[in-house]
Amino acid sequence: MRSNRRGMALLAALISVLACAPADEPPPDQAMSAVAHTAGAPGIGDPDFPTDGNGGYDVSHYALAVDYAPTTKRLEGVTTIQAAATQNLSRFNLDLSGLDVRGITVDGSPATFARKGDELTVTPSAPIDKKARFTVKVTYAGVPKPAKDSANLGTYGFISTADGAFVTSEPNGSKTWFPNNDHPSDKATFDFAITVPAGVTAVANGELTGQPTTAGGKTTYRWSERHPMATYLATATLGKFDLRQGKTPGGIPNFAATDPKFRSSLDKLYTVSGEVTDYWGTVFGPYPFSSTGGVVDDYAAGYALENQTKPVYGGFEPDESIIAHELAHQWFGDSLTIKRWKDLWLNEGFATYAEWLWSEHKGKQSAEAFFNDYHKRPASDPMWAYPPGRAKPGDLFNQSVYTRGGMTLHALRKAVGDQTFFQLLKAWTAGHRYGHVTTDEFIALAERMSGKDLGPLFDAWLYQPRRPA
Ligand SMILES: [Zn+2]
């Protein structure tokens, strides 16, 4: 994600999450039995976001069928989830915010369910054994309500627009439009079947699997994202769009869409996205996905989000810098995904540093000059008081996570030299392609490849509440 208001702290202060309800403890006699089935936890285990995601299962695939009417803002959906149990399960939770659940089946048999806040608890007709694969089908409907942070600085999730919807869900807004395991530590592949009034275009992640089909005044678009994706990166952005499709000079399918209000930016979005994607492939390693591109919608979000294969820009004409940022996230955030939000600098520090690398590549200001400009900021600057290596749940998108995160990488580059630094970036993306990462893993790899003790450097830059020397 990146704010379009350069230099301003963005989207601070997410709602402090409610205290986690303790997982039900099994009665002692069941706990003693090898065949005991117990409830999956209502959170996946991120201490900063205790009710995000859920325990007891791992999702491998989502098939989303969504029918949306822009005039009534009503969504009718069927979500089919393929998962595997990671414990003996008597019941399990999904995350869903608002919307009415009409029915749930597990492996074809009706299940009972209960709602409490954003937790949807599903009790299958028969318990599920550890390691068993199972399929959950949830039928639901209603008017989606996006999430808003407590300071009202940002709105995210499924956001209705005059001609459709703008869908950007970082960090936990995908539950505003489909039931899921809403935490980046559980990634899955996605199929989308999105039905909209004829004349409206539906843009989702990955690639179209065929020509849209129209019947009875409605058109269905089918998209497929075949690589694992975090739920917050899923999109079904809908509206009137002008499209440009083709391939990057390097041969990667490229899909650009702009709201008619931003028609003048279509060619630039298409061309720069292609050029950036190809260039990052030479710097960060091979492009991880099957297509690239971007979407400019007329919703004035004031930010862009790196939705997998299709960053979405909210209500402004993106410049090269922000395109470079969002497409760098395809490696850092989308292919390599954080296990917990505290490590967000692994996304935003890298994407911010990519902006500086892009500027350097284009013969403009060097990364060194960016670093020096920021380092001159007085010791009283709030950036120095916020250690970027521990992103705060109430202030996740603090500027320090971005700028000081980027500076951390430049300090590392100076310490290990350009050759090792750029080899490290490629080794990092290759070693964890489509997987999950932590800061400790990055530090360990940097130390291994450089042969240096980098503990003091990372400690000063990531973890201390003061300006590094
Ligand atoms: Zn970002």
Coordinates of C-alpha atoms and ligand atoms in Angstrom, one line a residue:
M1 CA 0.0 0.0 0.0
R2 CA 1.1 3.6 -0.5
S3 CA -0.5 6.9 0.3
N4 CA -0.8 9.3 -2.6
R5 CA 0.0 12.1 -0.3
R6 CA 3.8 12.0 -0.3
G7 CA 5.3 12.9 3.0
M8 CA 2.2 12.6 5.1
A9 CA 1.7 9.8 7.6
L10 CA -1.0 7.6 6.1
L11 CA -3.8 5.6 7.3
A12 CA -2.6 5.6 10.9
A13 CA -4.4 4.1 13.8
L14 CA -6.3 1.0 12.9
I15 CA -9.1 0.1 15.3
S16 CA -7.6 -1.6 18.3
V17 CA -8.9 -5.1 18.0
L18 CA -11.1 -6.6 20.6
A19 CA -9.6 -9.0 23.1
C20 CA -9.5 -12.5 21.9
A21 CA -12.0 -15.0 23.2
P22 CA -10.2 -18.0 24.7
A23 CA -10.4 -21.1 22.6
D24 CA -12.7 -23.7 24.1
E25 CA -10.8 -26.1 26.2
P26 CA -11.8 -29.8 25.7
P27 CA -13.1 -31.6 28.7
P28 CA -10.3 -33.6 30.4
D29 CA -11.7 -36.9 29.3
Q30 CA -11.7 -35.9 25.6
A31 CA -8.3 -34.3 25.9
M32 CA -6.9 -37.7 27.0
S33 CA -8.4 -39.4 24.0
A34 CA -6.5 -39.6 20.7
V35 CA -9.7 -39.1 18.8
A36 CA -10.8 -35.9 20.6
H37 CA -12.2 -33.3 18.3
T38 CA -12.0 -29.7 19.5
A39 CA -13.0 -26.2 18.3
G40 CA -10.6 -24.4 16.0
A41 CA -9.3 -21.1 17.5
P42 CA -11.1 -17.9 16.6
G43 CA -7.7 -16.3 15.7
I44 CA -4.8 -17.6 13.6
G45 CA -2.2 -16.6 16.2
D46 CA -1.1 -13.1 15.3
P47 CA -0.8 -11.5 18.8
D48 CA -1.3 -8.0 17.4
F49 CA -4.5 -9.0 15.6
P50 CA -5.9 -11.8 17.9
T51 CA -9.2 -12.4 16.1
D52 CA -7.9 -12.1 12.5
G53 CA -7.8 -15.5 10.7
N54 CA -8.7 -18.7 12.4
G55 CA -7.0 -21.8 13.7
G56 CA -7.4 -25.5 13.0
Y57 CA -7.3 -25.5 9.2
D58 CA -5.4 -24.3 6.2
V59 CA -7.2 -23.1 3.1
S60 CA -5.9 -24.2 -0.3
H61 CA -8.5 -22.7 -2.7
Y62 CA -11.3 -20.2 -2.8
A63 CA -13.9 -20.2 -5.5
L64 CA -15.9 -17.0 -5.3
A65 CA -19.2 -16.5 -7.1
V66 CA -20.4 -12.9 -6.6
D67 CA -23.4 -11.2 -8.2
Y68 CA -23.4 -7.4 -7.6
A69 CA -26.0 -4.8 -8.5
P70 CA -24.5 -1.2 -8.4
T71 CA -27.9 0.4 -8.2
T72 CA -29.0 -1.4 -5.0
K73 CA -25.4 -2.1 -3.8
R74 CA -26.6 -5.6 -3.0
L75 CA -24.2 -8.5 -3.3
E76 CA -25.2 -12.2 -3.5
G77 CA -22.4 -14.6 -3.0
V78 CA -21.4 -18.2 -2.9
T79 CA -18.0 -18.9 -1.5
T80 CA -16.6 -22.4 -1.8
I81 CA -13.5 -23.1 0.3
Q82 CA -11.2 -26.1 0.0
A83 CA -9.2 -26.6 3.2
A84 CA -7.3 -29.2 5.2
A85 CA -7.7 -29.7 9.0
T86 CA -4.6 -29.1 11.0
Q87 CA -6.2 -30.6 14.1
N88 CA -9.2 -32.8 14.9
L89 CA -12.0 -30.3 14.5
S90 CA -15.4 -30.3 16.1
R91 CA -16.1 -26.9 14.7
F92 CA -14.2 -24.0 13.1
N93 CA -14.5 -20.3 12.4
L94 CA -14.5 -18.1 9.3
D95 CA -14.2 -14.4 9.2
L96 CA -17.2 -12.5 7.8
S97 CA -18.2 -8.9 8.5
G98 CA -21.9 -8.0 8.0
L99 CA -23.9 -9.8 5.3
D100 CA -26.6 -12.4 5.9
V101 CA -25.5 -16.1 5.8
R102 CA -28.2 -18.2 4.1
G103 CA -26.7 -21.6 4.5
I104 CA -23.5 -23.5 4.9
T105 CA -22.6 -27.0 3.9
V106 CA -19.4 -29.0 4.7
D107 CA -18.6 -31.7 2.2
G108 CA -22.2 -31.4 0.9
S109 CA -23.9 -31.9 4.3
P110 CA -25.8 -28.9 5.9
A111 CA -23.8 -27.4 8.8
T112 CA -25.0 -25.3 11.7
F113 CA -23.5 -21.9 12.2
A114 CA -23.5 -19.0 14.6
R115 CA -22.4 -15.3 14.3
K116 CA -20.6 -13.2 16.8
G117 CA -19.0 -9.9 15.7
D118 CA -16.9 -10.8 12.6
E119 CA -16.6 -14.5 13.6
L120 CA -18.7 -17.1 11.8
T121 CA -18.6 -20.4 13.7
V122 CA -19.4 -23.4 11.6
T123 CA -20.3 -26.8 13.1
P124 CA -20.2 -29.6 10.5
S125 CA -22.6 -32.5 10.9
A126 CA -19.7 -34.8 11.5
P127 CA -16.3 -33.9 13.1
I128 CA -13.3 -33.5 10.8
D129 CA -10.2 -35.5 11.4
K130 CA -6.7 -33.9 11.4
K131 CA -5.2 -33.8 7.9
A132 CA -8.6 -34.5 6.3
R133 CA -9.5 -32.3 3.3
F134 CA -12.9 -30.7 3.4
T135 CA -15.0 -28.3 1.4
V136 CA -17.1 -25.5 2.9
K137 CA -19.8 -23.8 0.8
V138 CA -21.3 -20.6 2.2
T139 CA -24.3 -18.9 0.6
Y140 CA -24.8 -15.3 1.7
A141 CA -26.2 -11.9 0.6
G142 CA -26.4 -8.3 1.7
V143 CA -25.0 -4.8 1.3
P144 CA -21.3 -4.9 2.0
K145 CA -20.0 -2.3 4.5
P146 CA -16.3 -1.4 4.2
A147 CA -14.1 -1.2 7.2
K148 CA -13.0 2.2 8.6
D149 CA -10.2 2.9 10.9
S150 CA -10.8 4.6 14.2
A151 CA -9.3 7.9 13.2
N152 CA -11.4 7.8 10.0
L153 CA -8.3 8.3 7.9
G154 CA -8.9 5.3 5.7
T155 CA -11.7 3.1 4.3
Y156 CA -10.9 -0.4 3.0
G157 CA -12.7 -3.6 2.0
F158 CA -15.6 -3.7 -0.5
I159 CA -16.3 0.0 -1.2
S160 CA -19.3 0.8 -3.4
T161 CA -18.8 3.4 -6.1
A162 CA -21.3 5.1 -8.4
D163 CA -20.7 2.5 -11.2
G164 CA -19.6 -0.5 -9.2
A165 CA -17.1 -1.1 -6.4
F166 CA -13.5 -0.4 -5.4
V167 CA -12.0 -3.4 -3.5
T168 CA -8.8 -3.0 -1.5
S169 CA -8.7 -5.0 1.7
E170 CA -5.4 -4.5 3.5
P171 CA -5.0 -5.5 6.3
N172 CA -8.2 -7.4 7.1
G173 CA -11.1 -6.1 4.9
S174 CA -11.7 -9.1 2.7
K175 CA -14.2 -10.4 5.2
T176 CA -16.4 -7.4 4.2
W177 CA -17.2 -9.2 0.9
F178 CA -16.6 -13.0 1.4
P179 CA -16.1 -15.4 4.2
N180 CA -12.5 -16.5 4.6
N181 CA -9.5 -17.1 6.8
D182 CA -8.6 -13.4 6.8
H183 CA -4.9 -13.3 7.7
P184 CA -1.9 -13.3 5.3
S185 CA -0.4 -16.4 7.0
D186 CA -2.9 -18.5 5.1
K187 CA -2.6 -18.1 1.4
A188 CA -4.6 -19.9 -1.3
T189 CA -5.4 -19.9 -5.0
F190 CA -8.5 -18.2 -6.2
D191 CA -11.2 -18.5 -8.9
F192 CA -13.7 -15.7 -9.4
A193 CA -17.1 -15.7 -11.2
I194 CA -18.3 -12.1 -11.0
T195 CA -21.7 -11.2 -12.4
V196 CA -22.6 -7.6 -13.0
P197 CA -25.0 -5.7 -15.2
A198 CA -24.1 -5.8 -18.9
G199 CA -21.8 -2.8 -19.6
V200 CA -20.0 -3.0 -16.3
T201 CA -16.5 -4.6 -16.2
A202 CA -15.4 -6.8 -13.4
V203 CA -11.6 -6.9 -12.8
A204 CA -10.1 -9.5 -10.4
N205 CA -6.7 -11.1 -9.8
G206 CA -4.9 -13.3 -12.3
E207 CA -6.2 -13.8 -15.8
L208 CA -9.5 -14.1 -17.5
T209 CA -10.2 -17.8 -18.2
G210 CA -12.5 -17.1 -21.1
Q211 CA -14.6 -14.4 -22.8
P212 CA -17.2 -12.9 -20.5
T213 CA -20.7 -14.4 -21.0
T214 CA -23.8 -12.3 -21.1
A215 CA -27.4 -13.5 -20.5
G216 CA -30.5 -11.7 -19.3
G217 CA -28.8 -8.4 -19.1
K218 CA -26.0 -9.6 -16.9
T219 CA -22.4 -10.4 -17.7
T220 CA -20.2 -12.9 -15.9
Y221 CA -16.4 -12.5 -15.8
R222 CA -14.3 -15.4 -14.8
W223 CA -10.8 -14.8 -13.4
S224 CA -8.3 -17.2 -12.0
E225 CA -5.3 -16.5 -9.8
R226 CA -3.3 -19.7 -9.9
H227 CA -0.6 -18.7 -7.5
P228 CA -1.1 -18.5 -3.7
M229 CA -2.5 -15.2 -2.6
A230 CA -3.2 -13.6 0.7
T231 CA -6.9 -12.7 1.2
Y232 CA -6.2 -9.0 1.6
L233 CA -4.9 -8.9 -2.0
A234 CA -8.1 -10.4 -3.5
T235 CA -10.1 -7.9 -5.6
A236 CA -13.3 -7.7 -7.6
T237 CA -13.1 -4.1 -8.7
L238 CA -16.2 -3.2 -10.8
G239 CA -17.3 -0.4 -12.9
K240 CA -17.0 1.3 -16.3
F241 CA -13.5 0.9 -17.5
D242 CA -11.4 1.5 -20.6
L243 CA -9.0 -1.4 -21.1
R244 CA -5.6 -1.9 -22.7
Q245 CA -4.3 -5.4 -22.9
G246 CA -1.2 -6.9 -24.4
K247 CA 2.2 -7.9 -23.2
T248 CA 5.2 -6.2 -21.6
P249 CA 8.3 -5.8 -23.8
G250 CA 9.6 -8.8 -21.9
G251 CA 6.5 -10.9 -22.8
I252 CA 4.4 -10.9 -19.6
P253 CA 0.7 -10.4 -20.2
N254 CA -0.3 -6.9 -19.2
F255 CA -3.8 -5.7 -18.3
A256 CA -4.6 -2.0 -17.6
A257 CA -8.0 -0.5 -16.8
T258 CA -9.0 3.0 -16.1
D259 CA -12.2 4.6 -15.0
P260 CA -13.4 7.0 -17.8
K261 CA -12.5 9.9 -15.5
F262 CA -8.9 8.8 -15.8
R263 CA -8.9 7.7 -19.5
S264 CA -5.9 10.0 -20.1
S265 CA -3.7 7.9 -17.8
L266 CA -4.5 4.5 -19.5
D267 CA -1.5 4.4 -21.9
K268 CA 0.9 5.6 -19.2
L269 CA -0.4 3.1 -16.7
Y270 CA -0.1 0.3 -19.3
T271 CA 3.4 1.3 -20.6
V272 CA 5.0 2.1 -17.3
S273 CA 3.6 -1.0 -15.6
G274 CA 5.1 -3.1 -18.3
E275 CA 8.5 -1.4 -18.2
V276 CA 8.6 -1.5 -14.4
T277 CA 7.6 -5.2 -14.2
D278 CA 10.3 -6.1 -16.7
Y279 CA 12.9 -4.1 -14.9
W280 CA 12.1 -5.5 -11.5
G281 CA 12.5 -8.9 -13.0
T282 CA 16.2 -8.1 -13.6
V283 CA 16.7 -6.7 -10.1
F284 CA 14.5 -8.8 -7.9
G285 CA 14.5 -12.1 -9.8
P286 CA 11.9 -13.5 -12.2
Y287 CA 8.4 -12.0 -12.1
P288 CA 6.4 -14.4 -9.8
F289 CA 3.0 -14.3 -11.5
S290 CA 1.3 -14.9 -14.8
S291 CA 0.3 -11.3 -15.6
T292 CA 0.8 -7.7 -14.5
G293 CA -1.0 -4.4 -14.9
G294 CA -3.1 -2.0 -12.9
V295 CA -6.4 -0.4 -12.3
V296 CA -7.3 3.3 -11.8
D297 CA -10.7 3.8 -10.3
D298 CA -12.6 7.0 -9.5
Y299 CA -12.9 6.3 -5.8
A300 CA -10.7 8.9 -4.0
A301 CA -9.1 6.4 -1.5
G302 CA -5.9 8.5 -1.4
Y303 CA -3.9 5.3 -1.6
A304 CA -2.9 2.5 -3.9
L305 CA -2.9 -1.2 -3.0
E306 CA -0.7 -3.9 -4.5
N307 CA -3.6 -6.4 -5.3
Q308 CA -1.8 -9.4 -6.7
T309 CA -1.2 -9.0 -10.5
K310 CA -3.3 -5.8 -10.4
P311 CA -2.5 -2.9 -8.2
V312 CA -5.4 -0.6 -7.7
Y313 CA -4.9 3.2 -7.6
G314 CA -7.7 5.0 -5.8
G315 CA -8.8 8.2 -7.5
F316 CA -5.6 9.7 -8.9
E317 CA -3.3 9.4 -11.9
P318 CA -0.4 7.2 -10.7
D319 CA 3.1 8.5 -11.3
E320 CA 6.1 6.3 -12.1
S321 CA 7.2 6.2 -8.4
I322 CA 4.0 4.8 -7.1
I323 CA 3.7 2.3 -10.0
A324 CA 7.3 1.2 -9.1
H325 CA 6.2 0.8 -5.5
E326 CA 3.1 -1.3 -6.1
L327 CA 4.8 -3.6 -8.6
A328 CA 7.8 -4.1 -6.3
H329 CA 5.2 -5.5 -3.9
Q330 CA 4.4 -8.3 -6.3
W331 CA 7.7 -9.7 -5.0
F332 CA 7.7 -8.2 -1.5
G333 CA 4.3 -8.8 0.1
D334 CA 2.5 -10.8 -2.6
S335 CA 5.0 -13.6 -3.6
L336 CA 6.9 -13.3 -0.2
T337 CA 4.2 -12.8 2.4
I338 CA 4.6 -11.8 6.0
K339 CA 3.4 -14.3 8.7
R340 CA 2.5 -11.5 11.1
W341 CA 1.7 -7.8 10.6
K342 CA 4.6 -6.8 12.9
D343 CA 7.0 -7.5 10.0
L344 CA 5.2 -5.1 7.6
W345 CA 8.5 -3.3 6.9
L346 CA 9.4 -6.4 4.8
N347 CA 6.7 -5.2 2.4
E348 CA 6.7 -1.4 2.8
G349 CA 10.4 -0.8 3.4
F350 CA 11.3 -2.9 0.3
A351 CA 8.6 -1.2 -1.8
T352 CA 9.8 2.2 -0.7
Y353 CA 13.4 1.3 -1.4
A354 CA 12.2 0.2 -4.8
E355 CA 11.0 3.8 -5.5
W356 CA 14.5 5.0 -4.8
L357 CA 16.0 2.3 -7.0
W358 CA 13.6 3.2 -9.8
S359 CA 14.6 6.9 -9.5
E360 CA 18.3 5.9 -9.6
H361 CA 17.6 3.6 -12.6
K362 CA 16.1 6.5 -14.5
G363 CA 19.1 8.8 -13.8
K364 CA 17.2 10.9 -11.3
Q365 CA 17.9 11.2 -7.6
S366 CA 20.0 8.3 -6.3
A367 CA 19.0 6.0 -3.4
E368 CA 22.0 7.4 -1.5
A369 CA 20.6 10.9 -1.9
F370 CA 17.1 9.8 -0.7
F371 CA 18.8 8.2 2.3
N372 CA 20.9 11.3 3.1
D373 CA 17.9 13.6 2.8
Y374 CA 15.9 11.6 5.3
H375 CA 18.9 11.0 7.6
K376 CA 19.2 14.8 8.0
R377 CA 15.9 15.0 9.7
P378 CA 16.2 16.2 13.3
A379 CA 16.5 13.7 16.1
S380 CA 13.0 14.9 17.2
D381 CA 11.4 13.7 14.0
P382 CA 8.6 11.2 14.9
M383 CA 10.1 8.7 12.5
W384 CA 13.0 8.1 14.8
A385 CA 10.8 7.3 17.8
Y386 CA 8.9 4.6 15.9
P387 CA 11.0 1.4 15.4
P388 CA 9.9 0.1 11.9
G389 CA 10.8 -3.5 12.7
R390 CA 7.9 -3.7 15.1
A391 CA 4.9 -2.3 13.2
K392 CA 2.3 -1.3 15.8
P393 CA -1.2 -2.7 15.3
G394 CA -2.8 0.7 16.0
D395 CA -0.4 2.5 13.6
L396 CA 0.5 -0.2 11.1
F397 CA 1.1 2.1 8.1
N398 CA 3.3 4.6 10.0
Q399 CA 5.7 6.5 7.7
S400 CA 8.7 4.9 9.6
V401 CA 7.7 1.5 8.4
Y402 CA 8.0 2.8 4.9
T403 CA 10.9 5.4 4.9
R404 CA 13.0 4.1 7.8
G405 CA 12.3 0.6 6.5
G406 CA 13.8 1.7 3.1
M407 CA 16.7 3.4 4.9
T408 CA 17.4 0.1 6.6
L409 CA 18.0 -1.6 3.2
H410 CA 20.2 1.2 2.1
A411 CA 22.3 1.0 5.3
L412 CA 22.6 -2.7 4.6
R413 CA 23.6 -2.1 1.0
K414 CA 26.4 0.2 2.2
A415 CA 27.5 -2.4 4.8
V416 CA 27.7 -5.4 2.5
G417 CA 28.4 -3.7 -0.9
D418 CA 26.3 -3.6 -4.1
Q419 CA 27.2 -7.0 -5.4
T420 CA 26.2 -8.9 -2.2
F421 CA 23.2 -6.7 -1.7
F422 CA 21.6 -7.3 -5.1
Q423 CA 22.5 -11.0 -4.9
L424 CA 20.8 -11.0 -1.5
L425 CA 17.6 -9.6 -3.0
K426 CA 17.4 -12.3 -5.6
A427 CA 18.2 -15.1 -3.1
W428 CA 15.5 -13.7 -0.8
T429 CA 12.8 -13.8 -3.5
A430 CA 13.9 -17.2 -4.9
G431 CA 14.2 -18.8 -1.5
H432 CA 10.7 -17.9 -0.3
R433 CA 8.8 -17.6 -3.6
Y434 CA 5.0 -18.0 -2.9
G435 CA 5.8 -18.6 0.7
H436 CA 6.0 -16.7 4.0
V437 CA 8.8 -14.7 5.6
T438 CA 10.0 -13.1 8.8
T439 CA 12.5 -10.4 9.6
D440 CA 14.7 -12.9 11.4
E441 CA 14.9 -15.0 8.3
F442 CA 16.0 -11.9 6.2
I443 CA 18.7 -11.0 8.8
A444 CA 20.0 -14.6 8.8
L445 CA 20.2 -14.7 5.0
A446 CA 22.0 -11.3 4.9
E447 CA 24.5 -12.5 7.5
R448 CA 25.1 -15.8 5.7
M449 CA 25.6 -14.1 2.3
S450 CA 27.8 -11.3 3.6
G451 CA 29.7 -13.3 6.2
K452 CA 29.2 -10.2 8.5
D453 CA 27.6 -9.8 11.9
L454 CA 24.8 -7.5 11.0
G455 CA 23.0 -7.7 14.3
P456 CA 24.0 -4.2 15.5
L457 CA 23.0 -2.6 12.1
F458 CA 19.5 -4.2 12.1
D459 CA 19.0 -3.5 15.8
A460 CA 19.8 0.2 15.3
W461 CA 17.7 0.6 12.2
L462 CA 14.7 -1.7 13.0
Y463 CA 14.3 -1.9 16.7
Q464 CA 15.6 1.3 18.5
P465 CA 13.4 4.3 19.2
R466 CA 16.0 6.8 18.1
R467 CA 17.9 8.0 15.0
P468 CA 20.7 5.6 14.0
A469 CA 24.1 7.1 13.9
Ligands
ZN1 ZN 3.2 -0.3 -0.2

